[in-house]
CSV table of C-alpha atoms and ligand atoms in Angstrom, one decimal:
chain,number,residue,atom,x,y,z
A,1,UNK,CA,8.8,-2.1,-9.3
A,2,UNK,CA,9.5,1.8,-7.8
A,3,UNK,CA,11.6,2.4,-10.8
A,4,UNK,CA,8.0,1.4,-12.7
A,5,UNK,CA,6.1,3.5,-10.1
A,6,UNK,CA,8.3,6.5,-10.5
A,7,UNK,CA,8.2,6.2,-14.7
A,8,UNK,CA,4.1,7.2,-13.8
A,9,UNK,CA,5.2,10.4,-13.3
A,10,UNK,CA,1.8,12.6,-11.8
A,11,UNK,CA,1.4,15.6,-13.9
A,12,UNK,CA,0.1,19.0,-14.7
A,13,UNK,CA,-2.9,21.5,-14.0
A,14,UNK,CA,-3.0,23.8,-16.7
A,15,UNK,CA,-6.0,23.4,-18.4
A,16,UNK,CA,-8.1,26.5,-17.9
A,17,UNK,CA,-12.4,27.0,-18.7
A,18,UNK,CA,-10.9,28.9,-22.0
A,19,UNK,CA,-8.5,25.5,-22.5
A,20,UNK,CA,-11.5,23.9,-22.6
A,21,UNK,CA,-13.4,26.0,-24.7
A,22,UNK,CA,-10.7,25.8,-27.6
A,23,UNK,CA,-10.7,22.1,-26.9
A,24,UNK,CA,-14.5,22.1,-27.5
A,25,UNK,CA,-14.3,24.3,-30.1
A,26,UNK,CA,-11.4,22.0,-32.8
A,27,UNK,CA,-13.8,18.9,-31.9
A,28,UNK,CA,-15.7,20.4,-34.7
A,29,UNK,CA,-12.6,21.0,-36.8
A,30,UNK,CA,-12.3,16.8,-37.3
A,31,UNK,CA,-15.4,17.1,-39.7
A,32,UNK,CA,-14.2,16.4,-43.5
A,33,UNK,CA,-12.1,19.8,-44.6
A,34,UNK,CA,-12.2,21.1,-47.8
A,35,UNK,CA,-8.4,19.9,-48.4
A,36,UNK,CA,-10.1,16.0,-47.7
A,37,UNK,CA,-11.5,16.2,-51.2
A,38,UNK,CA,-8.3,17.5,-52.7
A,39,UNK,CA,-6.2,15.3,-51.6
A,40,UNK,CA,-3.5,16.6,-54.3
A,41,UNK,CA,-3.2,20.1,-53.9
A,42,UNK,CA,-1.9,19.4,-50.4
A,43,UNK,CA,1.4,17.8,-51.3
A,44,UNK,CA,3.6,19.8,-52.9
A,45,UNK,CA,3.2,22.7,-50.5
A,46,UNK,CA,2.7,20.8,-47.2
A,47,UNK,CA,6.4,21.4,-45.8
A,48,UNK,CA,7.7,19.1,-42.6
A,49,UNK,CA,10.1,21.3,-40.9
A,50,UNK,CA,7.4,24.8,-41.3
A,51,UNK,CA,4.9,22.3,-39.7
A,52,UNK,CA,7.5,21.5,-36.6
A,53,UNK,CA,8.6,24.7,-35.7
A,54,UNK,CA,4.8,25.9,-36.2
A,55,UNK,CA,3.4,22.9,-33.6
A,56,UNK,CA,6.9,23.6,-31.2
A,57,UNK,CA,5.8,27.4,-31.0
A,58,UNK,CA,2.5,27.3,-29.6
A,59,UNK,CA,3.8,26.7,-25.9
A,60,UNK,CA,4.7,30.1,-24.8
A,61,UNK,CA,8.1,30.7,-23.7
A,62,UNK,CA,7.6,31.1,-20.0
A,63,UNK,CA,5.6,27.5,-20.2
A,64,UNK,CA,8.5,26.3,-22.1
A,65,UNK,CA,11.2,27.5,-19.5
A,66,UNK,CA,9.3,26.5,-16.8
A,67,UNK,CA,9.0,22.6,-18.6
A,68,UNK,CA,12.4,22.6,-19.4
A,69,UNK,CA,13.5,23.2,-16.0
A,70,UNK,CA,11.3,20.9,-14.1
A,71,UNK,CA,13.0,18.0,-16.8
A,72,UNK,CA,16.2,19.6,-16.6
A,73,UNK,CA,15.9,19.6,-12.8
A,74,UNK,CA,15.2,15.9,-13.3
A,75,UNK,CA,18.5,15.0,-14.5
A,76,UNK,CA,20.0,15.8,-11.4
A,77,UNK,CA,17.1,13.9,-9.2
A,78,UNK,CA,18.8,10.8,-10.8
A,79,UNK,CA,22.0,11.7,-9.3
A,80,UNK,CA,21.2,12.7,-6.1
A,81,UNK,CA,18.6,9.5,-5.7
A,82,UNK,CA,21.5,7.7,-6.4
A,83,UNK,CA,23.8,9.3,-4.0
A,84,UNK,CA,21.0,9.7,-0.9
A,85,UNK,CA,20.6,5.8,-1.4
A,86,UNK,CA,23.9,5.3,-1.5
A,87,UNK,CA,24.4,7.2,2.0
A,88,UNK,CA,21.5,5.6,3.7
A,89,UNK,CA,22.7,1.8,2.5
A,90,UNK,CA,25.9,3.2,4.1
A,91,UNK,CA,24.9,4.4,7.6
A,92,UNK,CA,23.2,0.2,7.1
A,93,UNK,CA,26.2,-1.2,7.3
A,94,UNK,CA,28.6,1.8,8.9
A,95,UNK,CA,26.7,1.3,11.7
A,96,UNK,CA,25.7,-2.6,12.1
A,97,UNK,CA,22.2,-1.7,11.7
A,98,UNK,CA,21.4,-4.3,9.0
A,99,UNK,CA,23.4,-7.0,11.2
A,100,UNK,CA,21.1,-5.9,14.2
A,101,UNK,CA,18.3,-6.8,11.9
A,102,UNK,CA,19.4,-9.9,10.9
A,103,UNK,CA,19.7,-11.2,14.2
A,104,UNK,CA,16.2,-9.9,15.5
A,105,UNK,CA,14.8,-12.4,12.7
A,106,UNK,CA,17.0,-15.0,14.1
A,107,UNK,CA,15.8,-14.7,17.2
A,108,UNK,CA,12.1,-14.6,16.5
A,109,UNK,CA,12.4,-17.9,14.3
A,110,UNK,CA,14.7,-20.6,12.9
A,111,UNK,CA,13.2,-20.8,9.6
A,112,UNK,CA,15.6,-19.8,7.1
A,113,UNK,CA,13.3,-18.1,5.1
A,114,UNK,CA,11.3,-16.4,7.5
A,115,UNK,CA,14.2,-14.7,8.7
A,116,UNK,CA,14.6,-13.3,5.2
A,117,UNK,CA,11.3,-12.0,4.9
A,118,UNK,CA,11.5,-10.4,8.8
A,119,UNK,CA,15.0,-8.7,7.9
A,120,UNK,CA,13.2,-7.5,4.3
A,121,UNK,CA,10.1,-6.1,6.1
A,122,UNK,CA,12.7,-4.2,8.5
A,123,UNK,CA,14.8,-3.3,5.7
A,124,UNK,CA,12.4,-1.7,3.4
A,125,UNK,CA,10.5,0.3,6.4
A,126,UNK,CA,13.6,1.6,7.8
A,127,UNK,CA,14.9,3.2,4.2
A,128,UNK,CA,12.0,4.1,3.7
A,129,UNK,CA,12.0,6.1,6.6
A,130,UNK,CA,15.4,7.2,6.3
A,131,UNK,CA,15.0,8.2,2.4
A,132,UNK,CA,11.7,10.2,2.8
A,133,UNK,CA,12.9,14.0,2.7
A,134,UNK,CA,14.2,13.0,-0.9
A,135,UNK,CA,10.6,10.9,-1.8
A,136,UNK,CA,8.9,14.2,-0.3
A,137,UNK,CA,10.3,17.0,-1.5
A,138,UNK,CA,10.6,14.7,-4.9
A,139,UNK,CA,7.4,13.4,-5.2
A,140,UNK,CA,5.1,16.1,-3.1
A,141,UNK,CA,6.7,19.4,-2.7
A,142,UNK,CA,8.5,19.6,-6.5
A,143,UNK,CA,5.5,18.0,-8.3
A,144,UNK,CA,3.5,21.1,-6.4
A,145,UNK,CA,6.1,23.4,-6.9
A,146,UNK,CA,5.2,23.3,-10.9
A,147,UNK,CA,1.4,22.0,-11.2
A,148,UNK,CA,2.3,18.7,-12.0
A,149,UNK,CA,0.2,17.1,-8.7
A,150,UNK,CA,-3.8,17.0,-7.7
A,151,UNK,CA,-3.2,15.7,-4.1
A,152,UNK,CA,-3.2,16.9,-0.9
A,153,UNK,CA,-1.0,15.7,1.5
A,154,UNK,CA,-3.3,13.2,2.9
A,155,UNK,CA,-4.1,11.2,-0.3
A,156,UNK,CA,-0.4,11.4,-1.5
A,157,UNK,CA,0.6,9.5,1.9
A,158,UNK,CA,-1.9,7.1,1.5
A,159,UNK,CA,-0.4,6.4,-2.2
A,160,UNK,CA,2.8,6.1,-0.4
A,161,UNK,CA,1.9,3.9,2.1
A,162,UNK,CA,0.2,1.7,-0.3
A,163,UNK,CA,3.2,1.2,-2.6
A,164,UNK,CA,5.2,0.7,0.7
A,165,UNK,CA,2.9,-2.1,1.4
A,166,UNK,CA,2.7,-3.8,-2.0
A,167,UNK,CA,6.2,-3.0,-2.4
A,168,UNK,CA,6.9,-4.9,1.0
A,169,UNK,CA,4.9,-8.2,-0.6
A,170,UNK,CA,6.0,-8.3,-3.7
A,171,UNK,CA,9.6,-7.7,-2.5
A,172,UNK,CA,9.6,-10.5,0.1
A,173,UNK,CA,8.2,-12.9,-3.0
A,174,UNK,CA,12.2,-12.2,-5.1
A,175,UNK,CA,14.3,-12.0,-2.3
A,176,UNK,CA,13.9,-14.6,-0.1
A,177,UNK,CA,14.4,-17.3,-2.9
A,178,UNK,CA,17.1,-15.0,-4.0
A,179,UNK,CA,19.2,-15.8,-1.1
A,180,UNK,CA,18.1,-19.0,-0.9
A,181,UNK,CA,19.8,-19.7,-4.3
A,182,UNK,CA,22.4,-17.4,-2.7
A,183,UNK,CA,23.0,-20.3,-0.1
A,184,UNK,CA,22.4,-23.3,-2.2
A,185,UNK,CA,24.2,-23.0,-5.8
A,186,UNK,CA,27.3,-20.8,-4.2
A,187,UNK,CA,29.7,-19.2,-6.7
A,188,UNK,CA,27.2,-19.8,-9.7
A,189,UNK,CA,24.0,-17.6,-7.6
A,190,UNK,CA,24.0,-14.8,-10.3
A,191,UNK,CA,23.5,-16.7,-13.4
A,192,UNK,CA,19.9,-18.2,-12.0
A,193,UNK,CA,19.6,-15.3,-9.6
A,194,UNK,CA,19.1,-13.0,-12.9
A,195,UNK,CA,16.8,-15.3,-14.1
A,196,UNK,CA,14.4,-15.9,-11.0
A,197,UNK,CA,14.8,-11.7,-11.3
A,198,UNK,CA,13.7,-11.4,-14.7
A,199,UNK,CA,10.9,-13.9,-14.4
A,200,UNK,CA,9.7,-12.0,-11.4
A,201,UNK,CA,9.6,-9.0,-13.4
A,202,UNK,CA,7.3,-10.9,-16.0
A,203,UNK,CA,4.9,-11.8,-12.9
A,204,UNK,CA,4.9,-8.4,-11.9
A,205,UNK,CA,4.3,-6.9,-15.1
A,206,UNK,CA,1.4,-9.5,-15.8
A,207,UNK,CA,-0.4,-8.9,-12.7
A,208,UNK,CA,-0.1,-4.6,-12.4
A,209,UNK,CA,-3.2,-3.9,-14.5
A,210,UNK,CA,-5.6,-6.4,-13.0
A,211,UNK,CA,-3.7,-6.4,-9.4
A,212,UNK,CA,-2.1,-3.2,-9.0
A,213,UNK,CA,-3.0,0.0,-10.8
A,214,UNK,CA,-6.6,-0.6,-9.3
A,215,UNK,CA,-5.1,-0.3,-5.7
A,216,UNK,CA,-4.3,3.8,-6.7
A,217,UNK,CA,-6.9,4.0,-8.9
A,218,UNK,CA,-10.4,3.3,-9.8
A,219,UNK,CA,-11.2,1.5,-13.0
A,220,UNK,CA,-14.5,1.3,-14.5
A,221,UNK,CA,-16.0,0.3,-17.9
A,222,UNK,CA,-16.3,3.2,-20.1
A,223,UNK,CA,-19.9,3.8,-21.0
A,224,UNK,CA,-19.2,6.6,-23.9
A,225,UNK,CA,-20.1,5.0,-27.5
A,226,UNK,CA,-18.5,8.1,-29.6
A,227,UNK,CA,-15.1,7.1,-27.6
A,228,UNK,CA,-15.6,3.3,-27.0
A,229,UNK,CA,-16.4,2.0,-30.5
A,230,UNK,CA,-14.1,4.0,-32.5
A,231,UNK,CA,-11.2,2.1,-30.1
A,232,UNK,CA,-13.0,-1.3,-30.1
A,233,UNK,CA,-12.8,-0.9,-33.7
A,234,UNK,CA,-9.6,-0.5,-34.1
A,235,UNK,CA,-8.7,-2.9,-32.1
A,236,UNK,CA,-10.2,-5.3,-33.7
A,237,UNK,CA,-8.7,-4.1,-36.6
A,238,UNK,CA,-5.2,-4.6,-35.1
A,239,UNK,CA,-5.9,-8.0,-33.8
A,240,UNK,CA,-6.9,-7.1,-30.7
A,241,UNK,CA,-8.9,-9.7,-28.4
A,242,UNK,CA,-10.7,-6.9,-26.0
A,243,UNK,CA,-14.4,-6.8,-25.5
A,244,UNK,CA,-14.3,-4.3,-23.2
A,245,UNK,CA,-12.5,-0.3,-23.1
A,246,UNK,CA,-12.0,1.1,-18.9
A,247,UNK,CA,-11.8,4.2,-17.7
A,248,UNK,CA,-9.9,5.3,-14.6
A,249,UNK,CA,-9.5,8.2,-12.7
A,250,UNK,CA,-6.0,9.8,-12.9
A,251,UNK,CA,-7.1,13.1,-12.1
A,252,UNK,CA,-7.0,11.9,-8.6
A,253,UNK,CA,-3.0,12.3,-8.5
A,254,UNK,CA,-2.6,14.5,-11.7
A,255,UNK,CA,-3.7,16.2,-15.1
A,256,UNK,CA,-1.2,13.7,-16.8
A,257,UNK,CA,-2.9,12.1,-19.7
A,258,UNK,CA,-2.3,8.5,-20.2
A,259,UNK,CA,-3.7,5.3,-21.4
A,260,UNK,CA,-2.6,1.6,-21.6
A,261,UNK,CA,-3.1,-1.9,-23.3
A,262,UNK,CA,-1.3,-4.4,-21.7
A,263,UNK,CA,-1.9,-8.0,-19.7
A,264,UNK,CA,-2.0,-11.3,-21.3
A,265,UNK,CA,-4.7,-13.8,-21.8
A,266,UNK,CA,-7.6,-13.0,-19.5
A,267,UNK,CA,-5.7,-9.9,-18.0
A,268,UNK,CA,-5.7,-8.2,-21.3
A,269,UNK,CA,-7.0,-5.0,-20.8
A,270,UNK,CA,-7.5,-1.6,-22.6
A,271,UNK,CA,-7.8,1.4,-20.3
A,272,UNK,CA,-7.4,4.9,-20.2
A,273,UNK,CA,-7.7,7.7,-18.2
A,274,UNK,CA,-10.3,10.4,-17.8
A,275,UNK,CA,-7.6,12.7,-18.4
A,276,UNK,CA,-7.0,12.1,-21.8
A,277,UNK,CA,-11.3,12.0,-22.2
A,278,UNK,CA,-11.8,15.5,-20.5
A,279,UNK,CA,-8.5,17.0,-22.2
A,280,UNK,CA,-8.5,15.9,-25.5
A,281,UNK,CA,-10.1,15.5,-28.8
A,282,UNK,CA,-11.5,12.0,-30.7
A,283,UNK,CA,-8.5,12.3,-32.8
A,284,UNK,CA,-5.8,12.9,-30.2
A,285,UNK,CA,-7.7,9.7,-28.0
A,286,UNK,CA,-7.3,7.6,-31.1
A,287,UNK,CA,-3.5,7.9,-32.0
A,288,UNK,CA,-2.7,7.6,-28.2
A,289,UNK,CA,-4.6,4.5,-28.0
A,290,UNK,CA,-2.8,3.3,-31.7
A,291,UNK,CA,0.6,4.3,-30.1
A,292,UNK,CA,-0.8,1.6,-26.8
A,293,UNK,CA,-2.0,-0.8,-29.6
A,294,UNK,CA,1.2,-0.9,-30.9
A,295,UNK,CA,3.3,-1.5,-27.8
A,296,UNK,CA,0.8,-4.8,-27.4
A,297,UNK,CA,1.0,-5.8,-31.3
A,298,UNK,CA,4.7,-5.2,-31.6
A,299,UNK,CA,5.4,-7.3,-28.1
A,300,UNK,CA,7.0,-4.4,-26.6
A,301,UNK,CA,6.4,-5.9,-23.0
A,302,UNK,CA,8.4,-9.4,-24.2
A,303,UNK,CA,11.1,-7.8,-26.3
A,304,UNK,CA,11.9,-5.5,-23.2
A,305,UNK,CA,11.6,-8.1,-20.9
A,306,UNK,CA,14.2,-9.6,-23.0
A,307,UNK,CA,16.5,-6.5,-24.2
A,308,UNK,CA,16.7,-5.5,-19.9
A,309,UNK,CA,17.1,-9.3,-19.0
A,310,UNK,CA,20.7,-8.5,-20.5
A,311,UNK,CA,21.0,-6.0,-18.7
A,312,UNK,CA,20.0,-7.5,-15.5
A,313,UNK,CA,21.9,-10.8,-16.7
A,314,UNK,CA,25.3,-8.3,-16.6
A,315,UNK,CA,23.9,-6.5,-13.4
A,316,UNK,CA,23.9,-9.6,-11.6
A,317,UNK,CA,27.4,-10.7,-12.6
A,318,UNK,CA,28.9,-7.2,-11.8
A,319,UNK,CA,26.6,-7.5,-8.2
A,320,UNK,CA,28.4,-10.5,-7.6
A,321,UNK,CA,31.9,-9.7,-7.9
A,322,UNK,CA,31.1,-6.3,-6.4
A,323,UNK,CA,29.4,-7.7,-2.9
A,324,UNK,CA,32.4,-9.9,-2.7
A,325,UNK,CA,35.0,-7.3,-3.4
A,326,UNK,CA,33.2,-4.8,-1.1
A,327,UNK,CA,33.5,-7.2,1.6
A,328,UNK,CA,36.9,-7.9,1.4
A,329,UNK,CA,38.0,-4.9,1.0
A,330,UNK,CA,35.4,-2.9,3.8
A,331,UNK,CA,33.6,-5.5,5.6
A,332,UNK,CA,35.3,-6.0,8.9
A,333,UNK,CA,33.0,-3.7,11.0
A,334,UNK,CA,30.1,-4.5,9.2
A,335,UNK,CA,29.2,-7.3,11.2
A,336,UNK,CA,28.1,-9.3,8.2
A,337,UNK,CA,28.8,-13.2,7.6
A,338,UNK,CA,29.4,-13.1,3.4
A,339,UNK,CA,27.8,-13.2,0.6
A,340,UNK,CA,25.0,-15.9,1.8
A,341,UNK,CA,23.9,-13.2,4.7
A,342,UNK,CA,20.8,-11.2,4.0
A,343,UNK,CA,22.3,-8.4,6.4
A,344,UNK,CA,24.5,-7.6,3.1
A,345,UNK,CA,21.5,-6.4,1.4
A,346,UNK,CA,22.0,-2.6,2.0
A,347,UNK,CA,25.3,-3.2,0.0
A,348,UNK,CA,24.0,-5.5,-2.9
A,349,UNK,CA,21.5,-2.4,-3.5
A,350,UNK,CA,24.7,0.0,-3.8
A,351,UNK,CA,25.8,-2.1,-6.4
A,352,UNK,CA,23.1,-2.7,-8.2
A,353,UNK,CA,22.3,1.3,-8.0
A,354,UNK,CA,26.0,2.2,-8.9
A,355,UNK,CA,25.5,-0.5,-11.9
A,356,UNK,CA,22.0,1.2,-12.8
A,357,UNK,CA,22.9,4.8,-12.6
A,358,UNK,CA,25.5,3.7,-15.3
A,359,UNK,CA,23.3,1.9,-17.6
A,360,UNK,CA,20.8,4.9,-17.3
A,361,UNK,CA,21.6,6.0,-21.3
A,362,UNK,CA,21.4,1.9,-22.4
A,363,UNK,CA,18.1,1.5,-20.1
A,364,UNK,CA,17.0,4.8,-21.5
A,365,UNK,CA,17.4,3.6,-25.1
A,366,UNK,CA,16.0,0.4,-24.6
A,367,UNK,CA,12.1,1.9,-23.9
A,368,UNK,CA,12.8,5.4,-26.3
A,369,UNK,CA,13.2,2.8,-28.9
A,370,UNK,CA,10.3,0.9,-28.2
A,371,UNK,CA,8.3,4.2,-27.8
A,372,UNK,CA,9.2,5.4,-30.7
A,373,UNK,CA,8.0,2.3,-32.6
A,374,UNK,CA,4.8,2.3,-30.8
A,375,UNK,CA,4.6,6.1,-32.3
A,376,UNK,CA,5.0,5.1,-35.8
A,377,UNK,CA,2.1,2.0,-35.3
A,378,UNK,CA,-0.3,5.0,-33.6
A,379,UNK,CA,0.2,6.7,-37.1
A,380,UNK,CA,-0.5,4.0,-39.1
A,381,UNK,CA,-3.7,2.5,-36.9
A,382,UNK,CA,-5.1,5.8,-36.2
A,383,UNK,CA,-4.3,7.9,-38.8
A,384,UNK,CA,-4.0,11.3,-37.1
A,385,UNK,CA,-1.1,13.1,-37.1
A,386,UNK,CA,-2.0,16.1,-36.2
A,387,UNK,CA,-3.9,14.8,-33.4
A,388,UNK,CA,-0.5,13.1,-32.6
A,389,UNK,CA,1.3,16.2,-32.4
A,390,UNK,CA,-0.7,17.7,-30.2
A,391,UNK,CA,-0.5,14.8,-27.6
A,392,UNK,CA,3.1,15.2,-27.9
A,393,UNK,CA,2.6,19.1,-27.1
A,394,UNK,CA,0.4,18.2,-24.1
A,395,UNK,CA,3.1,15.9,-22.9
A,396,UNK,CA,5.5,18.6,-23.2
A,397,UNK,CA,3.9,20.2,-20.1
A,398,UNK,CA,6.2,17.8,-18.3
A,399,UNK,CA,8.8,16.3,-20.4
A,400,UNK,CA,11.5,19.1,-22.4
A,401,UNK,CA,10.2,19.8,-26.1
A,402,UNK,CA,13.3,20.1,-27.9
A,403,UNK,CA,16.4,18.9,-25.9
A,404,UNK,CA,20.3,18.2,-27.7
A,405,UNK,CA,20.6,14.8,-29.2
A,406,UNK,CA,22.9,13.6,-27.1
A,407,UNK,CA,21.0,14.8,-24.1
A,408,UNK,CA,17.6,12.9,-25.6
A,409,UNK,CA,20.0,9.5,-26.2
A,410,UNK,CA,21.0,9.9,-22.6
A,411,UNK,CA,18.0,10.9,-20.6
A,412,UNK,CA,15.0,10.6,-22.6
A,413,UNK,CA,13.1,6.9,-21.5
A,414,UNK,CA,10.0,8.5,-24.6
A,415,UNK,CA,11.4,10.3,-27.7
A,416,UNK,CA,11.0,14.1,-27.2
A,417,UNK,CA,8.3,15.7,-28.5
A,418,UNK,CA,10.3,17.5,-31.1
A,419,UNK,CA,11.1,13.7,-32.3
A,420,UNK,CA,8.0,12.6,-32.4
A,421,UNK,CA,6.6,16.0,-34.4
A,422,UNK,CA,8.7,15.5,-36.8
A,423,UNK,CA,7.8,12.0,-37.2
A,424,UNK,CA,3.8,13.1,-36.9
A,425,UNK,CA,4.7,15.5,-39.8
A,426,UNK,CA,6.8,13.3,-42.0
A,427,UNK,CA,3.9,10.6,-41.9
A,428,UNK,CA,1.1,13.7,-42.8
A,429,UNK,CA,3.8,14.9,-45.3
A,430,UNK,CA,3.1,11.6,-46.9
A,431,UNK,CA,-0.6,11.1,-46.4
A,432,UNK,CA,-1.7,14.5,-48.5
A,433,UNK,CA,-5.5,13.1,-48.0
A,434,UNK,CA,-5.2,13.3,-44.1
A,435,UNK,CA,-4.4,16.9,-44.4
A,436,UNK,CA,-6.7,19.3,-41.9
A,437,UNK,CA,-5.3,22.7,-41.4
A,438,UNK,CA,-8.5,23.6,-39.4
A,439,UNK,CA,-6.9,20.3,-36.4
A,440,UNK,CA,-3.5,22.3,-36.7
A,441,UNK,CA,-4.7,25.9,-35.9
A,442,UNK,CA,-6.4,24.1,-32.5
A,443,UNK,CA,-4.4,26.5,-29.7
A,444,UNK,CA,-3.1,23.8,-27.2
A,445,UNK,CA,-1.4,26.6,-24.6
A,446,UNK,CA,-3.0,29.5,-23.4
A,447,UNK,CA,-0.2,31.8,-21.9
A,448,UNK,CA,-0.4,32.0,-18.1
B,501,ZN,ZN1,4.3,4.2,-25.0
């Protein structure tokens, strides 16, 4: 669930009155070109890589140094969240703090699993607390530091607070049958402690665009015919059951476009945010709402749901045997009573962090793979690749343009946006009829 909250990275205020202007000015470029008509001539000469390198230099070199660092600096954030939680778990334990927690619950009641959910409310206020100079300076201060955040202080805490709360609920809901399957099945906990994991992440998943995302943001049905019908339309088209296409209001927390197609049954839901309708064209609205199309067609949420269960599957066997090692080999002082304790909690989540911080390049993998399927689906559906590329050159703001490949395999969750050019490029390379040099002259960067 935070790791969810933090993908939603908040983004970046760049776009000036003269951004806008340009923007304004290549909506006229998507009428019909002359090239539309001679769908032939634009073949032989169209050339991929020229096209790249021409869409990768339009962000200035100071906006490109200034994205690469705050990604770059973002590699290192994984490290050091890693070892701050790490520390705080530690001083838990070190200092018999989570014991002392345990046994307030005790006292208060002698329900088993009300004394879970006491020592989880205690638990999750007091990191909190104790990890907040990281969350602040990480979340408030660096996201300032390069444009990438709309708040004031004052709304920003009240985010905080909120996901502290819901984070607080939804938390209570996995852990206290957790250790009640901790206490009842014994040496075999992990196997059906992955699952009752994995199937909470389902519920979670099912219920954040109906349940959650409104609790940051506010969602409204989007009025606007010239954007609403061309996305009902295709998705119907693409097999889509949605009636309706809503709006919410991102620029509350950042410039960051974004849009998303997700729920099941009567949860389904298409929505994007008024980012993406003040900042970009019909054609740039239209891929981005094929590339969400896709991850809903394709099953991304299942197949991931799937493809991490694994993951967690492993996780929970390695969180086993490290819990019980731990507390063999350190556990004297700590005050705890074994595996079946919920005052062991702090040192389950170094595991499980140590475990994650590994996986990072496999986790990684998992989603750029998926993203990079729901790219090629946006192509198809939407038919707009240069409209794609510049999406991918407004998400650059934030996320590195052209990183190593070993460094995208590693710390890229969304292919980079040289990856996702080139894949724009290859697709228009092979569509000669889509061809509009007019959409690829639109300036997306004005230098600073
Ligand atoms: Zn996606």
């Amino acid at each position: 669930m935070l790791r969810v909250a933090r993908l939603v990275f908040l983004f970046v205020l760049l776009t000036t009155i003269a951004f806008f202007a340009t923007a304004q000015t290549s909506n006229g470029a998507n009428a019909p070109s002359p090239i539309s008509s001679t769908p032939a001539a634009a073949a032989p000469t169209f050339d991929v890589n020229a096209a790249v390198e021409a869409y990768l230099a339009k962000m200035p070199p100071a906006r490109r140094a200034r994205s690469n660092a705050y990604f770059e600096g973002g590699y290192w954030l994984i490290l050091w969240d890693f070892l701050s939680s790490v520390f705080v778990m530690w001083l838990l334990l070190r200092f018999g703090w989570s014991a002392r927690m345990r046994e307030l619950g005790e006292r208060i009641t002698r329900f088993r699993p009300l004394q879970t959910a006491l020592y989880w409310i205690q638990f999750i206020v007091v990191t909190s607390l104790l990890t907040f100079p990281m969350t602040v300076y990480e979340g408030y201060f660096r996201e300032h530091k390069y444009d990438l955040l709309n708040q004031t202080f004052g709304p920003w805490m009240r985010d905080q607070l909120i996901a502290l709360a819901a984070t607080a609920i939804l938390g209570a809901i996995l852990v206290i049958p957790l250790f009640g399957l901790v206490r009842w099945l014994g040496k075999s906990w992990w196997v059906w402690g992955a699952v009752l994991t994995i199937v909470f992440f389902a519920f979670v998943s099912l219920i954040e665009p109906v349940y959650l995302a409104p609790l940051f943001n506010k969602y409204t049905r989007l009025a606007d015919a010239r954007v609403k019908d061309p996305i009902l339309s295709m998705a119907r088209a693409n097999g889509i059951p949605a009636t309706d296409v809503y709006e919410f209001d991102a620029s509350e927390q950042s410039n960051r476009v974004s849009a998303n197609v997700g729920g099941f049954a009567n949860t389904l839901r298409i929505s994007l945010n008024d980012n993406l309708l003040k900042r970009c064209t019909l054609p740039e609205i239209e891929t981005t709402m094929g590339h969400e199309m896709g991850h809903y067609v394709l099953n991304h949420e299942y197949k991931g749901l799937v493809m991490i269960g694994v993951v967690i599957v492993i996780g929970f066997a390695f969180l086993n045997w490290g819990i019980n090692f731990a507390l063999w080999r350190w556990g004297e002082g700590w005050g705890t009573r074994g595996i079946t304790d919920v005052a062991v909690l702090p040192l389950a989540v170094i595991v499980l962090s140590l475990f994650f911080f590994a996986t990072t390049p496999v986790t990684n993998s998992i989603t750029r793979t998926m993203e990079f399927e729901a790219d090629m689906y946006g192509l198809n559906a939407a038919r707009q690749p240069d409209g794609e590329a510049n999406v991918d050159m407004l998400l650059g703001e934030y996320r590195k343009l052209d990183p190593g490949p070993l460094e995208e395999f590693i710390f890229f969750d969304h292919p980079s946006g040289r990856t996702r050019i080139t894949a724009a490029m290859r697709w228009k390379a092979e569509h000669p009829e889509t061809a509009s040099p007019e959409e690829v002259a639109r300036v997306i960067f004005e230098a600073k």
